[in-house]
C-alpha positions as a LaTeX table, in Angstrom:
\begin{tabular}{lrrr}
\hline
Residue & $x$ (\AA) & $y$ (\AA) & $z$ (\AA) \\
\hline
Unk1 & 0.07 & 0.00 & $-0.04$ \\
Unk2 & 1.43 & 3.42 & $-1.05$ \\
Unk3 & 0.30 & 6.74 & 0.69 \\
Unk4 & 1.16 & 10.12 & $-0.62$ \\
Unk5 & 2.16 & 12.37 & 2.35 \\
Unk6 & 3.65 & 15.87 & 1.77 \\
Unk7 & 4.61 & 15.08 & $-1.77$ \\
Unk8 & 6.65 & 12.12 & $-0.60$ \\
Unk9 & 5.67 & 8.42 & $-1.11$ \\
Unk10 & 5.40 & 6.32 & 2.16 \\
Unk11 & 5.21 & 2.50 & 1.54 \\
Unk12 & 3.20 & 0.69 & 4.13 \\
Unk13 & 3.05 & $-3.20$ & 4.50 \\
Unk14 & $-0.04$ & $-4.97$ & 4.25 \\
Unk15 & $-1.23$ & $-6.05$ & 7.86 \\
Unk16 & $-0.61$ & $-9.63$ & 8.56 \\
Unk17 & $-3.31$ & $-12.06$ & 10.10 \\
Unk18 & $-1.20$ & $-11.88$ & 13.29 \\
Unk19 & $-1.40$ & $-8.01$ & 13.09 \\
Unk20 & $-5.24$ & $-8.06$ & 12.74 \\
Unk21 & $-5.59$ & $-10.71$ & 15.54 \\
Unk22 & $-3.49$ & $-8.45$ & 18.04 \\
Unk23 & $-5.52$ & $-5.37$ & 17.17 \\
Unk24 & $-8.80$ & $-7.30$ & 17.72 \\
Unk25 & $-7.47$ & $-8.74$ & 20.97 \\
Unk26 & $-6.55$ & $-5.30$ & 22.20 \\
Unk27 & $-10.01$ & $-4.01$ & 21.42 \\
Unk28 & $-11.81$ & $-6.93$ & 23.04 \\
Unk29 & $-9.65$ & $-6.22$ & 26.20 \\
Unk30 & $-10.57$ & $-2.49$ & 26.24 \\
Unk31 & $-14.33$ & $-3.44$ & 25.67 \\
Unk32 & $-14.03$ & $-5.96$ & 28.56 \\
Unk33 & $-12.46$ & $-3.38$ & 30.94 \\
Unk34 & $-15.11$ & $-0.97$ & 30.15 \\
Unk35 & $-17.94$ & $-3.54$ & 30.64 \\
Unk36 & $-16.34$ & $-4.59$ & 33.94 \\
Unk37 & $-16.27$ & $-0.91$ & 35.17 \\
Unk38 & $-19.86$ & $-0.40$ & 34.09 \\
Unk39 & $-20.98$ & $-3.52$ & 35.75 \\
Unk40 & $-19.54$ & $-2.55$ & 38.94 \\
Unk41 & $-21.00$ & 0.98 & 38.58 \\
Unk42 & $-24.39$ & $-0.43$ & 38.00 \\
Unk43 & $-24.22$ & $-2.93$ & 40.98 \\
Unk44 & $-22.52$ & $-1.10$ & 43.90 \\
Unk45 & $-25.25$ & $-0.40$ & 46.35 \\
Unk46 & $-24.99$ & 1.78 & 49.34 \\
Unk47 & $-25.16$ & $-1.20$ & 51.86 \\
Unk48 & $-23.64$ & $-4.71$ & 52.03 \\
Unk49 & $-26.36$ & $-7.30$ & 51.16 \\
Unk50 & $-25.27$ & $-9.47$ & 54.06 \\
Unk51 & $-24.38$ & $-7.11$ & 57.20 \\
Unk52 & $-25.71$ & $-3.74$ & 55.88 \\
Unk53 & $-22.54$ & $-1.92$ & 56.44 \\
Unk54 & $-21.14$ & 0.40 & 53.68 \\
Unk55 & $-20.66$ & $-1.53$ & 50.54 \\
Unk56 & $-17.48$ & $-1.20$ & 48.72 \\
Unk57 & $-17.05$ & $-4.36$ & 46.59 \\
Unk58 & $-19.14$ & $-6.05$ & 44.01 \\
Unk59 & $-18.74$ & $-9.87$ & 44.11 \\
Unk60 & $-19.76$ & $-12.36$ & 41.37 \\
Unk61 & $-22.01$ & $-14.85$ & 42.99 \\
Unk62 & $-20.99$ & $-17.48$ & 40.30 \\
Unk63 & $-17.34$ & $-16.88$ & 39.76 \\
Unk64 & $-16.36$ & $-15.18$ & 36.56 \\
Unk65 & $-13.35$ & $-17.62$ & 36.09 \\
Unk66 & $-15.83$ & $-20.49$ & 36.09 \\
Unk67 & $-18.77$ & $-18.82$ & 34.47 \\
Unk68 & $-17.46$ & $-16.24$ & 32.20 \\
Unk69 & $-20.82$ & $-15.95$ & 30.36 \\
Unk70 & $-22.16$ & $-14.61$ & 33.68 \\
Unk71 & $-19.44$ & $-12.06$ & 34.06 \\
Unk72 & $-21.55$ & $-9.02$ & 33.22 \\
Unk73 & $-24.82$ & $-10.37$ & 34.18 \\
Unk74 & $-26.38$ & $-8.00$ & 36.67 \\
Unk75 & $-28.19$ & $-10.67$ & 38.56 \\
Unk76 & $-24.82$ & $-12.30$ & 39.34 \\
Unk77 & $-23.40$ & $-9.24$ & 41.21 \\
Unk78 & $-23.70$ & $-8.71$ & 44.89 \\
Unk79 & $-22.62$ & $-5.65$ & 46.87 \\
Unk80 & $-20.71$ & $-6.40$ & 49.96 \\
Unk81 & $-18.63$ & $-4.65$ & 52.45 \\
Unk82 & $-14.89$ & $-5.35$ & 52.69 \\
Unk83 & $-15.24$ & $-7.76$ & 55.77 \\
Unk84 & $-17.99$ & $-9.93$ & 54.20 \\
Unk85 & $-16.18$ & $-9.98$ & 50.88 \\
Unk86 & $-12.95$ & $-11.34$ & 52.81 \\
Unk87 & $-15.18$ & $-13.83$ & 54.82 \\
Unk88 & $-16.76$ & $-15.08$ & 51.43 \\
Unk89 & $-13.36$ & $-15.74$ & 49.80 \\
Unk90 & $-11.34$ & $-16.83$ & 52.64 \\
Unk91 & $-13.18$ & $-18.03$ & 55.80 \\
Unk92 & $-16.82$ & $-19.09$ & 55.56 \\
Unk93 & $-18.33$ & $-18.93$ & 52.11 \\
Unk94 & $-21.29$ & $-21.25$ & 52.85 \\
Unk95 & $-22.51$ & $-18.84$ & 55.61 \\
Unk96 & $-22.24$ & $-15.74$ & 53.41 \\
Unk97 & $-23.74$ & $-17.42$ & 50.41 \\
Unk98 & $-26.75$ & $-18.78$ & 52.56 \\
Unk99 & $-27.29$ & $-15.18$ & 53.67 \\
Unk100 & $-27.27$ & $-13.70$ & 50.21 \\
Unk101 & $-29.75$ & $-16.41$ & 49.02 \\
Unk102 & $-31.96$ & $-15.76$ & 52.13 \\
Unk103 & $-32.14$ & $-12.10$ & 51.36 \\
Unk104 & $-32.46$ & $-12.33$ & 47.54 \\
Unk105 & $-34.83$ & $-15.33$ & 47.69 \\
Unk106 & $-34.99$ & $-18.93$ & 46.32 \\
Unk107 & $-36.52$ & $-17.62$ & 42.95 \\
Unk108 & $-33.31$ & $-15.61$ & 42.29 \\
Unk109 & $-31.07$ & $-18.39$ & 43.29 \\
Unk110 & $-32.81$ & $-20.90$ & 41.04 \\
Unk111 & $-33.03$ & $-18.37$ & 38.08 \\
Unk112 & $-29.32$ & $-17.68$ & 38.34 \\
Unk113 & $-28.54$ & $-21.38$ & 38.64 \\
Unk114 & $-30.39$ & $-21.98$ & 35.29 \\
Unk115 & $-28.38$ & $-19.04$ & 33.72 \\
Unk116 & $-25.20$ & $-20.70$ & 35.02 \\
Unk117 & $-25.98$ & $-24.03$ & 33.25 \\
Unk118 & $-26.69$ & $-22.21$ & 29.91 \\
Unk119 & $-23.29$ & $-21.96$ & 28.31 \\
Unk120 & $-23.06$ & $-19.39$ & 25.42 \\
Unk121 & $-20.97$ & $-20.22$ & 22.56 \\
Unk122 & $-20.90$ & $-16.84$ & 20.82 \\
Unk123 & $-19.93$ & $-14.55$ & 23.63 \\
Unk124 & $-16.87$ & $-12.30$ & 24.18 \\
Unk125 & $-16.90$ & $-11.06$ & 20.58 \\
Unk126 & $-16.70$ & $-7.54$ & 19.74 \\
Unk127 & $-20.27$ & $-7.38$ & 18.89 \\
Unk128 & $-21.13$ & $-9.27$ & 22.18 \\
Unk129 & $-19.21$ & $-6.66$ & 24.18 \\
Unk130 & $-20.76$ & $-3.69$ & 22.51 \\
Unk131 & $-24.16$ & $-5.09$ & 23.28 \\
Unk132 & $-23.37$ & $-5.74$ & 26.96 \\
Unk133 & $-22.00$ & $-2.17$ & 27.24 \\
Unk134 & $-25.09$ & $-0.69$ & 25.87 \\
Unk135 & $-27.34$ & $-2.68$ & 28.20 \\
Unk136 & $-25.16$ & $-1.85$ & 31.23 \\
Unk137 & $-25.25$ & 1.97 & 30.39 \\
Unk138 & $-29.12$ & 1.52 & 30.08 \\
Unk139 & $-29.25$ & 0.05 & 33.56 \\
Unk140 & $-27.09$ & 2.73 & 35.08 \\
Unk141 & $-29.26$ & 5.50 & 33.64 \\
Unk142 & $-32.43$ & 4.09 & 35.07 \\
Unk143 & $-33.43$ & 1.55 & 32.56 \\
Unk144 & $-34.90$ & $-1.73$ & 33.47 \\
Unk145 & $-32.40$ & $-4.58$ & 34.79 \\
Unk146 & $-31.61$ & $-5.86$ & 31.36 \\
Unk147 & $-30.76$ & $-9.68$ & 30.54 \\
Unk148 & $-27.02$ & $-9.43$ & 29.83 \\
\hline
\end{tabular}
């Protein structure tokens, strides 16, 4: 590819498949970070859902490492204080999880469990991230709780 710039010719090489892949990967990472930020912003409540102290964390009820298709699902986020988040990860997860289910209800728990079993095969694409970001922005600006 040749481009004229200020009366001089610049020769540019054609992008390789590897170049295209790297560019797409960087874009996906940027979109993932944006979606993570919006998910956190949409879900961080005033109070911890377990002990009602000031919430500072949002926890994935179904871990994002094991359930990546639920990473940005608004039903999968729990507002927690630092203490309850620590207990959940390092000391007494069953006690905290039972309290969350008690507060949110069995219907929420069963609905989320059903979602956890539905593995998506076409997620984490650029198109998918753009859709998730738009739905999260809608939730933040007062729209209904979308199905992400």
